[in-house]
PDB file of C-alpha atoms and ligand atoms in Angstrom:
ATOM      1  CA  MET A   1     250.315-137.829  61.203  1.00  0.00           C
ATOM      2  CA  ALA A   2     247.900-135.001  61.778  1.00  0.00           C
ATOM      3  CA  GLU A   3     244.279-135.775  62.520  1.00  0.00           C
ATOM      4  CA  GLY A   4     242.032-134.213  59.887  1.00  0.00           C
ATOM      5  CA  GLY A   5     239.062-131.935  60.385  1.00  0.00           C
ATOM      6  CA  ARG A   6     236.323-134.508  59.678  1.00  0.00           C
ATOM      7  CA  LYS A   7     234.670-136.521  62.427  1.00  0.00           C
ATOM      8  CA  GLU A   8     235.992-140.059  62.944  1.00  0.00           C
ATOM      9  CA  GLU A   9     232.574-141.592  62.320  1.00  0.00           C
ATOM     10  CA  GLU A  10     232.558-140.147  58.820  1.00  0.00           C
ATOM     11  CA  ILE A  11     235.828-141.763  57.887  1.00  0.00           C
ATOM     12  CA  ASN A  12     235.762-144.962  59.868  1.00  0.00           C
ATOM     13  CA  PRO A  13     234.819-147.823  57.544  1.00  0.00           C
ATOM     14  CA  LEU A  14     233.286-149.763  60.390  1.00  0.00           C
ATOM     15  CA  PHE A  15     230.648-147.096  60.900  1.00  0.00           C
ATOM     16  CA  GLY A  16     229.747-146.445  57.290  1.00  0.00           C
ATOM     17  CA  GLU A  17     227.734-148.520  54.878  1.00  0.00           C
ATOM     18  CA  ARG A  18     230.737-148.575  52.571  1.00  0.00           C
ATOM     19  CA  CYS A  19     234.422-148.931  53.262  1.00  0.00           C
ATOM     20  CA  LEU A  20     236.714-146.034  52.634  1.00  0.00           C
ATOM     21  CA  ASP A  21     238.705-146.752  49.487  1.00  0.00           C
ATOM     22  CA  ASP A  22     240.823-143.683  49.243  1.00  0.00           C
ATOM     23  CA  PRO A  23     244.376-144.114  50.532  1.00  0.00           C
ATOM     24  CA  GLU A  24     244.865-140.376  50.621  1.00  0.00           C
ATOM     25  CA  GLU A  25     241.935-139.928  52.975  1.00  0.00           C
ATOM     26  CA  VAL A  26     243.030-142.862  55.070  1.00  0.00           C
ATOM     27  CA  PHE A  27     246.520-141.450  55.250  1.00  0.00           C
ATOM     28  CA  GLN A  28     245.307-138.116  56.603  1.00  0.00           C
ATOM     29  CA  HIS A  29     243.376-139.628  59.463  1.00  0.00           C
ATOM     30  CA  ASN A  30     245.161-142.831  60.343  1.00  0.00           C
ATOM     31  CA  SER A  31     248.496-144.530  60.141  1.00  0.00           C
ATOM     32  CA  TRP A  32     248.935-147.164  57.464  1.00  0.00           C
ATOM     33  CA  ASP A  33     251.546-149.660  56.417  1.00  0.00           C
ATOM     34  CA  HIS A  34     252.189-152.290  53.775  1.00  0.00           C
ATOM     35  CA  ILE A  35     251.632-155.666  55.392  1.00  0.00           C
ATOM     36  CA  GLU A  36     251.755-159.379  54.776  1.00  0.00           C
ATOM     37  CA  TRP A  37     249.200-161.490  56.598  1.00  0.00           C
ATOM     38  CA  ASP A  38     250.277-164.306  58.888  1.00  0.00           C
ATOM     39  CA  LYS A  39     248.784-167.805  58.593  1.00  0.00           C
ATOM     40  CA  ASP A  40     246.302-167.248  61.437  1.00  0.00           C
ATOM     41  CA  GLN A  41     244.901-164.073  59.914  1.00  0.00           C
ATOM     42  CA  LEU A  42     244.531-165.780  56.570  1.00  0.00           C
ATOM     43  CA  ARG A  43     242.783-168.770  58.103  1.00  0.00           C
ATOM     44  CA  GLN A  44     240.373-166.522  60.029  1.00  0.00           C
ATOM     45  CA  ALA A  45     239.603-164.417  56.955  1.00  0.00           C
ATOM     46  CA  GLU A  46     238.940-167.526  54.830  1.00  0.00           C
ATOM     47  CA  GLU A  47     236.686-168.867  57.588  1.00  0.00           C
ATOM     48  CA  THR A  48     234.706-165.595  57.671  1.00  0.00           C
ATOM     49  CA  ILE A  49     234.227-165.736  53.902  1.00  0.00           C
ATOM     50  CA  LYS A  50     233.137-169.356  54.101  1.00  0.00           C
ATOM     51  CA  VAL A  51     230.476-168.402  56.648  1.00  0.00           C
ATOM     52  CA  ASN A  52     229.303-165.209  54.923  1.00  0.00           C
ATOM     53  CA  SER A  53     228.981-166.949  51.550  1.00  0.00           C
ATOM     54  CA  SER A  54     227.340-170.118  52.869  1.00  0.00           C
ATOM     55  CA  GLN A  55     223.846-168.834  52.080  1.00  0.00           C
ATOM     56  CA  LYS A  56     223.528-167.508  48.523  1.00  0.00           C
ATOM     57  CA  LEU A  57     220.606-165.565  47.076  1.00  0.00           C
ATOM     58  CA  SER A  58     218.350-167.694  44.839  1.00  0.00           C
ATOM     59  CA  ASP A  59     218.612-167.451  41.041  1.00  0.00           C
ATOM     60  CA  GLU A  60     215.300-165.558  40.920  1.00  0.00           C
ATOM     61  CA  GLU A  61     216.401-163.101  43.634  1.00  0.00           C
ATOM     62  CA  GLN A  62     219.623-162.535  41.694  1.00  0.00           C
ATOM     63  CA  ARG A  63     217.799-162.036  38.404  1.00  0.00           C
ATOM     64  CA  VAL A  64     215.565-159.346  39.926  1.00  0.00           C
ATOM     65  CA  LEU A  65     218.532-157.744  41.680  1.00  0.00           C
ATOM     66  CA  LYS A  66     220.734-157.593  38.580  1.00  0.00           C
ATOM     67  CA  SER A  67     217.938-156.208  36.403  1.00  0.00           C
ATOM     68  CA  ASN A  68     217.653-153.234  38.716  1.00  0.00           C
ATOM     69  CA  VAL A  69     221.226-152.211  39.600  1.00  0.00           C
ATOM     70  CA  SER A  70     221.318-148.933  37.669  1.00  0.00           C
ATOM     71  CA  GLN A  71     218.189-147.797  39.555  1.00  0.00           C
ATOM     72  CA  LYS A  72     219.992-148.617  42.817  1.00  0.00           C
ATOM     73  CA  TRP A  73     222.919-146.399  41.789  1.00  0.00           C
ATOM     74  CA  ASP A  74     220.471-143.664  40.755  1.00  0.00           C
ATOM     75  CA  ASP A  75     218.948-143.912  44.251  1.00  0.00           C
ATOM     76  CA  PHE A  76     222.458-143.793  45.732  1.00  0.00           C
ATOM     77  CA  TYR A  77     223.308-140.559  43.886  1.00  0.00           C
ATOM     78  CA  GLU A  78     219.864-139.042  44.631  1.00  0.00           C
ATOM     79  CA  ARG A  79     220.644-139.643  48.310  1.00  0.00           C
ATOM     80  CA  HIS A  80     224.280-138.610  48.421  1.00  0.00           C
ATOM     81  CA  GLN A  81     224.492-136.206  45.449  1.00  0.00           C
ATOM     82  CA  THR A  82     228.197-135.346  44.996  1.00  0.00           C
ATOM     83  CA  LYS A  83     229.086-135.817  48.644  1.00  0.00           C
ATOM     84  CA  PHE A  84     229.942-139.509  49.020  1.00  0.00           C
ATOM     85  CA  PHE A  85     233.176-140.211  47.158  1.00  0.00           C
ATOM     86  CA  LYS A  86     236.178-137.952  47.636  1.00  0.00           C
ATOM     87  CA  ASP A  87     238.215-136.595  44.730  1.00  0.00           C
ATOM     88  CA  ARG A  88     240.777-139.177  43.720  1.00  0.00           C
ATOM     89  CA  GLN A  89     243.903-137.026  43.617  1.00  0.00           C
ATOM     90  CA  TRP A  90     246.102-140.030  44.501  1.00  0.00           C
ATOM     91  CA  LEU A  91     245.373-141.542  41.082  1.00  0.00           C
ATOM     92  CA  PHE A  92     247.959-139.336  39.400  1.00  0.00           C
ATOM     93  CA  ARG A  93     250.717-140.743  41.544  1.00  0.00           C
ATOM     94  CA  LEU A  94     249.543-144.282  40.913  1.00  0.00           C
ATOM     95  CA  PHE A  95     249.011-143.711  37.188  1.00  0.00           C
ATOM     96  CA  PRO A  96     251.168-140.782  36.001  1.00  0.00           C
ATOM     97  CA  GLU A  97     249.940-141.518  32.440  1.00  0.00           C
ATOM     98  CA  LEU A  98     246.755-139.678  33.474  1.00  0.00           C
ATOM     99  CA  LEU A  99     248.662-136.430  33.515  1.00  0.00           C
ATOM    100  CA  GLY A 100     248.884-136.680  29.722  1.00  0.00           C
ATOM    101  CA  LYS A 101     251.666-136.075  27.241  1.00  0.00           C
ATOM    102  CA  ASP A 102     252.741-133.164  25.060  1.00  0.00           C
ATOM    103  CA  THR A 103     250.500-134.442  22.301  1.00  0.00           C
ATOM    104  CA  PRO A 104     246.723-134.509  22.934  1.00  0.00           C
ATOM    105  CA  GLN A 105     245.389-137.823  24.218  1.00  0.00           C
ATOM    106  CA  SER A 106     242.006-139.277  25.051  1.00  0.00           C
ATOM    107  CA  LEU A 107     240.787-140.980  28.200  1.00  0.00           C
ATOM    108  CA  LEU A 108     237.649-143.013  28.775  1.00  0.00           C
ATOM    109  CA  GLU A 109     236.754-142.948  32.490  1.00  0.00           C
ATOM    110  CA  VAL A 110     234.295-145.797  33.017  1.00  0.00           C
ATOM    111  CA  GLY A 111     231.764-145.713  35.873  1.00  0.00           C
ATOM    112  CA  CYS A 112     232.706-142.093  36.461  1.00  0.00           C
ATOM    113  CA  GLY A 113     230.017-141.517  39.088  1.00  0.00           C
ATOM    114  CA  VAL A 114     229.815-137.788  39.825  1.00  0.00           C
ATOM    115  CA  GLY A 115     233.304-137.156  38.464  1.00  0.00           C
ATOM    116  CA  ASN A 116     235.680-137.682  41.379  1.00  0.00           C
ATOM    117  CA  THR A 117     238.361-138.733  38.897  1.00  0.00           C
ATOM    118  CA  VAL A 118     237.238-136.508  36.012  1.00  0.00           C
ATOM    119  CA  PHE A 119     237.286-133.128  37.761  1.00  0.00           C
ATOM    120  CA  PRO A 120     240.689-133.413  39.487  1.00  0.00           C
ATOM    121  CA  LEU A 121     242.010-134.450  36.053  1.00  0.00           C
ATOM    122  CA  LEU A 122     240.398-131.507  34.259  1.00  0.00           C
ATOM    123  CA  GLN A 123     241.967-129.204  36.840  1.00  0.00           C
ATOM    124  CA  THR A 124     245.461-130.427  35.980  1.00  0.00           C
ATOM    125  CA  LYS A 125     244.905-128.822  32.545  1.00  0.00           C
ATOM    126  CA  SER A 126     246.591-131.825  30.968  1.00  0.00           C
ATOM    127  CA  ASN A 127     246.306-132.519  27.287  1.00  0.00           C
ATOM    128  CA  LEU A 128     243.629-135.161  27.849  1.00  0.00           C
ATOM    129  CA  PHE A 129     240.183-135.129  26.307  1.00  0.00           C
ATOM    130  CA  ILE A 130     238.027-137.040  28.788  1.00  0.00           C
ATOM    131  CA  HIS A 131     235.107-139.191  27.714  1.00  0.00           C
ATOM    132  CA  CYS A 132     233.304-140.422  30.803  1.00  0.00           C
ATOM    133  CA  CYS A 133     230.346-142.698  31.258  1.00  0.00           C
ATOM    134  CA  ASP A 134     228.165-144.181  33.943  1.00  0.00           C
ATOM    135  CA  PHE A 135     224.934-146.144  33.750  1.00  0.00           C
ATOM    136  CA  SER A 136     223.369-143.906  36.392  1.00  0.00           C
ATOM    137  CA  SER A 137     221.673-141.027  34.597  1.00  0.00           C
ATOM    138  CA  THR A 138     221.540-139.169  37.933  1.00  0.00           C
ATOM    139  CA  ALA A 139     225.343-139.376  38.195  1.00  0.00           C
ATOM    140  CA  ILE A 140     225.790-138.097  34.638  1.00  0.00           C
ATOM    141  CA  GLU A 141     223.380-135.197  35.288  1.00  0.00           C
ATOM    142  CA  LEU A 142     225.484-134.273  38.332  1.00  0.00           C
ATOM    143  CA  VAL A 143     228.679-134.423  36.230  1.00  0.00           C
ATOM    144  CA  LYS A 144     227.165-132.129  33.624  1.00  0.00           C
ATOM    145  CA  ALA A 145     225.901-129.724  36.313  1.00  0.00           C
ATOM    146  CA  ASN A 146     229.410-129.321  37.789  1.00  0.00           C
ATOM    147  CA  PRO A 147     230.773-125.815  37.049  1.00  0.00           C
ATOM    148  CA  LEU A 148     234.070-127.447  36.008  1.00  0.00           C
ATOM    149  CA  TYR A 149     232.327-129.474  33.276  1.00  0.00           C
ATOM    150  CA  ASP A 150     233.533-128.107  29.959  1.00  0.00           C
ATOM    151  CA  THR A 151     232.587-129.699  26.648  1.00  0.00           C
ATOM    152  CA  GLN A 152     235.883-128.487  25.142  1.00  0.00           C
ATOM    153  CA  ASN A 153     237.688-131.060  27.299  1.00  0.00           C
ATOM    154  CA  CYS A 154     235.057-133.528  28.374  1.00  0.00           C
ATOM    155  CA  SER A 155     232.065-135.504  27.178  1.00  0.00           C
ATOM    156  CA  ALA A 156     229.852-137.352  29.659  1.00  0.00           C
ATOM    157  CA  PHE A 157     227.293-139.947  28.573  1.00  0.00           C
ATOM    158  CA  VAL A 158     225.064-142.638  30.001  1.00  0.00           C
ATOM    159  CA  HIS A 159     226.243-146.148  29.137  1.00  0.00           C
ATOM    160  CA  ASP A 160     225.916-149.564  30.757  1.00  0.00           C
ATOM    161  CA  ILE A 161     229.309-151.163  30.329  1.00  0.00           C
ATOM    162  CA  ALA A 162     227.873-154.593  31.202  1.00  0.00           C
ATOM    163  CA  SER A 163     225.286-154.403  28.406  1.00  0.00           C
ATOM    164  CA  ASP A 164     225.657-155.752  24.864  1.00  0.00           C
ATOM    165  CA  ASP A 165     225.223-152.214  23.454  1.00  0.00           C
ATOM    166  CA  PRO A 166     228.388-150.994  21.743  1.00  0.00           C
ATOM    167  CA  LEU A 167     230.146-147.970  23.216  1.00  0.00           C
ATOM    168  CA  PRO A 168     229.358-144.787  21.237  1.00  0.00           C
ATOM    169  CA  LEU A 169     233.046-144.313  20.368  1.00  0.00           C
ATOM    170  CA  PRO A 170     234.984-145.263  17.222  1.00  0.00           C
ATOM    171  CA  PRO A 171     237.075-148.443  17.335  1.00  0.00           C
ATOM    172  CA  ASN A 172     240.778-147.974  18.220  1.00  0.00           C
ATOM    173  CA  SER A 173     240.258-144.330  19.205  1.00  0.00           C
ATOM    174  CA  ILE A 174     241.107-144.070  22.924  1.00  0.00           C
ATOM    175  CA  ASP A 175     244.589-143.802  24.501  1.00  0.00           C
ATOM    176  CA  LEU A 176     243.706-144.585  28.118  1.00  0.00           C
ATOM    177  CA  ILE A 177     240.829-146.288  29.917  1.00  0.00           C
ATOM    178  CA  SER A 178     240.410-145.922  33.674  1.00  0.00           C
ATOM    179  CA  LEU A 179     238.470-148.479  35.703  1.00  0.00           C
ATOM    180  CA  ILE A 180     238.380-147.196  39.265  1.00  0.00           C
ATOM    181  CA  PHE A 181     236.122-149.241  41.569  1.00  0.00           C
ATOM    182  CA  VAL A 182     233.730-149.957  38.721  1.00  0.00           C
ATOM    183  CA  MET A 183     234.393-153.546  37.605  1.00  0.00           C
ATOM    184  CA  SER A 184     233.536-154.706  41.151  1.00  0.00           C
ATOM    185  CA  ALA A 185     230.118-153.077  40.699  1.00  0.00           C
ATOM    186  CA  ILE A 186     229.029-155.102  37.636  1.00  0.00           C
ATOM    187  CA  PRO A 187     227.758-158.693  37.590  1.00  0.00           C
ATOM    188  CA  SER A 188     230.830-160.957  37.402  1.00  0.00           C
ATOM    189  CA  GLU A 189     229.392-162.933  34.462  1.00  0.00           C
ATOM    190  CA  ARG A 190     229.585-159.663  32.422  1.00  0.00           C
ATOM    191  CA  PHE A 191     233.281-158.920  33.120  1.00  0.00           C
ATOM    192  CA  LYS A 192     234.421-160.380  29.784  1.00  0.00           C
ATOM    193  CA  VAL A 193     231.729-158.587  27.753  1.00  0.00           C
ATOM    194  CA  ALA A 194     232.603-155.282  29.406  1.00  0.00           C
ATOM    195  CA  LEU A 195     236.346-155.692  28.870  1.00  0.00           C
ATOM    196  CA  SER A 196     235.973-156.770  25.279  1.00  0.00           C
ATOM    197  CA  LYS A 197     233.893-153.628  24.506  1.00  0.00           C
ATOM    198  CA  LEU A 198     236.535-151.483  26.178  1.00  0.00           C
ATOM    199  CA  VAL A 199     239.426-153.141  24.352  1.00  0.00           C
ATOM    200  CA  SER A 200     237.648-152.575  21.033  1.00  0.00           C
ATOM    201  CA  VAL A 201     237.776-148.771  21.492  1.00  0.00           C
ATOM    202  CA  LEU A 202     241.355-148.741  22.833  1.00  0.00           C
ATOM    203  CA  LYS A 203     244.088-147.698  20.387  1.00  0.00           C
ATOM    204  CA  PRO A 204     246.987-150.095  19.769  1.00  0.00           C
ATOM    205  CA  GLY A 205     249.527-148.949  22.373  1.00  0.00           C
ATOM    206  CA  GLY A 206     246.668-147.755  24.626  1.00  0.00           C
ATOM    207  CA  LYS A 207     246.391-148.737  28.284  1.00  0.00           C
ATOM    208  CA  VAL A 208     243.792-149.873  30.789  1.00  0.00           C
ATOM    209  CA  LEU A 209     244.346-148.509  34.320  1.00  0.00           C
ATOM    210  CA  PHE A 210     242.596-150.487  37.052  1.00  0.00           C
ATOM    211  CA  ARG A 211     242.134-150.186  40.794  1.00  0.00           C
ATOM    212  CA  ASP A 212     239.522-152.103  42.745  1.00  0.00           C
ATOM    213  CA  TYR A 213     238.780-154.305  45.752  1.00  0.00           C
ATOM    214  CA  GLY A 214     241.006-157.296  46.423  1.00  0.00           C
ATOM    215  CA  ARG A 215     239.875-160.638  47.838  1.00  0.00           C
ATOM    216  CA  LEU A 216     239.905-160.776  51.678  1.00  0.00           C
ATOM    217  CA  ASP A 217     239.569-156.993  51.924  1.00  0.00           C
ATOM    218  CA  LEU A 218     237.841-155.768  55.085  1.00  0.00           C
ATOM    219  CA  ALA A 219     234.789-154.811  53.004  1.00  0.00           C
ATOM    220  CA  GLN A 220     234.404-158.478  51.999  1.00  0.00           C
ATOM    221  CA  LEU A 221     234.775-159.762  55.534  1.00  0.00           C
ATOM    222  CA  ARG A 222     232.081-157.359  56.754  1.00  0.00           C
ATOM    223  CA  PHE A 223     229.336-158.878  54.595  1.00  0.00           C
ATOM    224  CA  LYS A 224     226.805-160.855  56.603  1.00  0.00           C
ATOM    225  CA  LYS A 225     225.250-164.183  55.632  1.00  0.00           C
ATOM    226  CA  GLY A 226     222.493-163.842  53.016  1.00  0.00           C
ATOM    227  CA  LYS A 227     224.305-161.165  50.973  1.00  0.00           C
ATOM    228  CA  CYS A 228     226.336-163.484  48.755  1.00  0.00           C
ATOM    229  CA  ILE A 229     225.447-163.904  45.059  1.00  0.00           C
ATOM    230  CA  GLY A 230     228.468-165.959  43.950  1.00  0.00           C
ATOM    231  CA  ASP A 231     232.110-166.603  44.788  1.00  0.00           C
ATOM    232  CA  ASP A 232     233.568-163.354  46.208  1.00  0.00           C
ATOM    233  CA  HIS A 233     230.479-161.510  44.964  1.00  0.00           C
ATOM    234  CA  TYR A 234     227.932-159.776  47.191  1.00  0.00           C
ATOM    235  CA  VAL A 235     225.009-157.364  47.270  1.00  0.00           C
ATOM    236  CA  ARG A 236     225.150-154.393  49.643  1.00  0.00           C
ATOM    237  CA  ASP A 237     222.199-153.310  51.770  1.00  0.00           C
ATOM    238  CA  ASP A 238     221.439-150.586  49.218  1.00  0.00           C
ATOM    239  CA  GLY A 239     221.160-153.126  46.342  1.00  0.00           C
ATOM    240  CA  THR A 240     224.491-152.305  44.629  1.00  0.00           C
ATOM    241  CA  LEU A 241     226.988-155.094  43.890  1.00  0.00           C
ATOM    242  CA  SER A 242     230.512-155.676  45.128  1.00  0.00           C
ATOM    243  CA  TYR A 243     233.083-158.139  43.791  1.00  0.00           C
ATOM    244  CA  PHE A 244     236.530-158.893  45.231  1.00  0.00           C
ATOM    245  CA  PHE A 245     239.339-159.699  42.770  1.00  0.00           C
ATOM    246  CA  THR A 246     242.523-161.745  42.914  1.00  0.00           C
ATOM    247  CA  GLU A 247     245.624-161.054  40.857  1.00  0.00           C
ATOM    248  CA  GLU A 248     245.196-164.395  39.127  1.00  0.00           C
ATOM    249  CA  GLU A 249     241.700-163.685  37.841  1.00  0.00           C
ATOM    250  CA  MET A 250     242.639-160.137  36.884  1.00  0.00           C
ATOM    251  CA  ALA A 251     245.500-161.547  34.790  1.00  0.00           C
ATOM    252  CA  GLU A 252     243.184-164.119  33.224  1.00  0.00           C
ATOM    253  CA  LEU A 253     240.550-161.488  32.403  1.00  0.00           C
ATOM    254  CA  MET A 254     242.940-158.919  30.966  1.00  0.00           C
ATOM    255  CA  GLU A 255     245.082-161.403  29.062  1.00  0.00           C
ATOM    256  CA  GLY A 256     241.939-163.210  27.854  1.00  0.00           C
ATOM    257  CA  SER A 257     240.878-159.873  26.349  1.00  0.00           C
ATOM    258  CA  GLY A 258     244.136-159.617  24.421  1.00  0.00           C
ATOM    259  CA  LEU A 259     245.930-157.189  26.768  1.00  0.00           C
ATOM    260  CA  THR A 260     249.524-157.416  27.970  1.00  0.00           C
ATOM    261  CA  LYS A 261     250.624-156.855  31.564  1.00  0.00           C
ATOM    262  CA  GLU A 262     252.620-153.796  32.573  1.00  0.00           C
ATOM    263  CA  LEU A 263     251.753-153.868  36.255  1.00  0.00           C
ATOM    264  CA  LEU A 264     249.735-156.174  38.489  1.00  0.00           C
ATOM    265  CA  HIS A 265     249.970-155.667  42.212  1.00  0.00           C
ATOM    266  CA  THR A 266     248.043-156.530  45.367  1.00  0.00           C
ATOM    267  CA  ASP A 267     248.174-153.521  47.661  1.00  0.00           C
ATOM    268  CA  LYS A 268     247.812-154.773  51.254  1.00  0.00           C
ATOM    269  CA  ARG A 269     247.582-152.236  54.022  1.00  0.00           C
ATOM    270  CA  LEU A 270     247.128-152.317  57.751  1.00  0.00           C
ATOM    271  CA  ILE A 271     245.305-149.143  58.649  1.00  0.00           C
ATOM    272  CA  VAL A 272     245.208-148.110  62.271  1.00  0.00           C
ATOM    273  CA  ASN A 273     242.514-145.710  63.386  1.00  0.00           C
ATOM    274  CA  ARG A 274     244.143-144.348  66.500  1.00  0.00           C
ATOM    275  CA  GLY A 275     240.983-142.555  67.713  1.00  0.00           C
ATOM    276  CA  LYS A 276     238.953-145.783  67.797  1.00  0.00           C
ATOM    277  CA  GLN A 277     241.944-148.079  68.463  1.00  0.00           C
ATOM    278  CA  LEU A 278     240.931-150.097  65.421  1.00  0.00           C
ATOM    279  CA  LYS A 279     243.061-152.058  62.981  1.00  0.00           C
ATOM    280  CA  MET A 280     241.735-152.569  59.475  1.00  0.00           C
ATOM    281  CA  ASN A 281     243.169-154.801  56.789  1.00  0.00           C
ATOM    282  CA  ARG A 282     242.539-153.309  53.379  1.00  0.00           C
ATOM    283  CA  ILE A 283     243.389-155.037  50.100  1.00  0.00           C
ATOM    284  CA  TRP A 284     243.202-153.472  46.655  1.00  0.00           C
ATOM    285  CA  ILE A 285     244.261-154.768  43.229  1.00  0.00           C
ATOM    286  CA  ILE A 286     246.145-152.338  41.018  1.00  0.00           C
ATOM    287  CA  ALA A 287     246.740-153.159  37.359  1.00  0.00           C
ATOM    288  CA  LYS A 288     248.007-151.573  34.191  1.00  0.00           C
ATOM    289  CA  TYR A 289     247.512-153.475  30.919  1.00  0.00           C
ATOM    290  CA  CYS A 290     248.459-152.477  27.384  1.00  0.00           C
ATOM    291  CA  LYS A 291     246.874-153.236  23.983  1.00  0.00           C
ATOM    292  CA  LEU A 292     249.863-154.076  21.814  1.00  0.00           C
ATOM    293  CA  LYS A 293     248.071-154.322  18.478  1.00  0.00           C
TER     294      LYS A 293
HETATM  295  C1  SAM B   1     232.128-147.228  43.471  1.00  0.00           C
HETATM  296  S1  SAM B   1     231.546-146.113  42.262  1.00  0.00           S
HETATM  297  C2  SAM B   1     233.055-145.457  41.639  1.00  0.00           C
HETATM  298  C3  SAM B   1     232.880-144.133  40.994  1.00  0.00           C
HETATM  299  C4  SAM B   1     234.143-143.523  40.388  1.00  0.00           C
HETATM  300  N1  SAM B   1     234.801-144.425  39.436  1.00  0.00           N
HETATM  301  C5  SAM B   1     235.105-143.123  41.472  1.00  0.00           C
HETATM  302  O1  SAM B   1     236.159-143.743  41.578  1.00  0.00           O
HETATM  303  O2  SAM B   1     234.781-142.223  42.250  1.00  0.00           O
HETATM  304  C6  SAM B   1     231.048-147.226  40.987  1.00  0.00           C
HETATM  305  C7  SAM B   1     230.398-146.502  39.827  1.00  0.00           C
HETATM  306  O3  SAM B   1     230.225-147.428  38.771  1.00  0.00           O
HETATM  307  C8  SAM B   1     228.969-147.188  38.166  1.00  0.00           C
HETATM  308  N2  SAM B   1     228.560-148.427  37.509  1.00  0.00           N
HETATM  309  C9  SAM B   1     228.238-149.597  38.104  1.00  0.00           C
HETATM  310  N3  SAM B   1     227.909-150.511  37.184  1.00  0.00           N
HETATM  311  C10 SAM B   1     228.034-149.907  35.969  1.00  0.00           C
HETATM  312  C11 SAM B   1     227.804-150.329  34.637  1.00  0.00           C
HETATM  313  N4  SAM B   1     227.370-151.559  34.373  1.00  0.00           N
HETATM  314  N5  SAM B   1     228.044-149.451  33.631  1.00  0.00           N
HETATM  315  C12 SAM B   1     228.463-148.187  33.903  1.00  0.00           C
HETATM  316  N6  SAM B   1     228.660-147.725  35.148  1.00  0.00           N
HETATM  317  C13 SAM B   1     228.453-148.576  36.173  1.00  0.00           C
HETATM  318  C14 SAM B   1     228.065-146.751  39.323  1.00  0.00           C
HETATM  319  O4  SAM B   1     226.939-146.031  38.898  1.00  0.00           O
HETATM  320  C15 SAM B   1     229.030-145.909  40.145  1.00  0.00           C
HETATM  321  O5  SAM B   1     228.997-144.574  39.746  1.00  0.00           O
END
């Protein structure tokens, strides 16, 4: 596989604050394979998690932290503007539904950030009208400032999906909802509230498309002691949150919200960075759930 033009340090998860989550990017710069872990690897990973979660933040520290997360994401986008996340072209292969149908459809892209899913989708000229939201007003300003932003096909708005505020969309009005690395960013005790709001705007027959961090992912193992706020739940150095899912809890969450499984998969990859001679175990959860009625 050809080495890409970018410097290794920019793409190597071990050098960045965040882990690279984009298989397409990884693929261009490294070799990668589906893997199953052996017992020793599993034991070591569980041990690392036990150590890194042995010292949890106090309730008061967590309260302050969680009351301020949208500001932390605003700071993140002030710092990185549109340059941090790469366009998520690979999503169309994972979820071909995003390419639309002959008849017009609607998509709600939740936690859209600066539009790394929205703009590649708009460029496909599919029949989708895209509603997209994020609780970072800086991110939404950047979406609206993008020359590809077109109100004929897209409507961006600020909304906190973890809040009790209803979504500004009619009930049963949306065909598809995409949740791409956003559920992991909200406090875990708000997962059910967020999903129930989303399900309320989904049409019968509509689908939720999900991709996010899986438990034991490299990003989880890299957290140091003192960053844990709950089981498989951490705060990054920049104050944003990160949760790591299992298939079982994903099933419980989705089914508990009245959705029916179409796909639930743990994507395990061994990524080898040949330049740095590094092996990285990445784990992502991919899910597709349908609202039957
Ligand atoms: C890791 S980024 C993913 C961005 C985008 N989905 C993508 O794949 O490029 C997580 C995004 O979720 C947003 N976010 C986090 N918590 C949120 C919440 N409670 N409501 C709405 N957006 C939220 C953040 O502002 C950030 O833009």
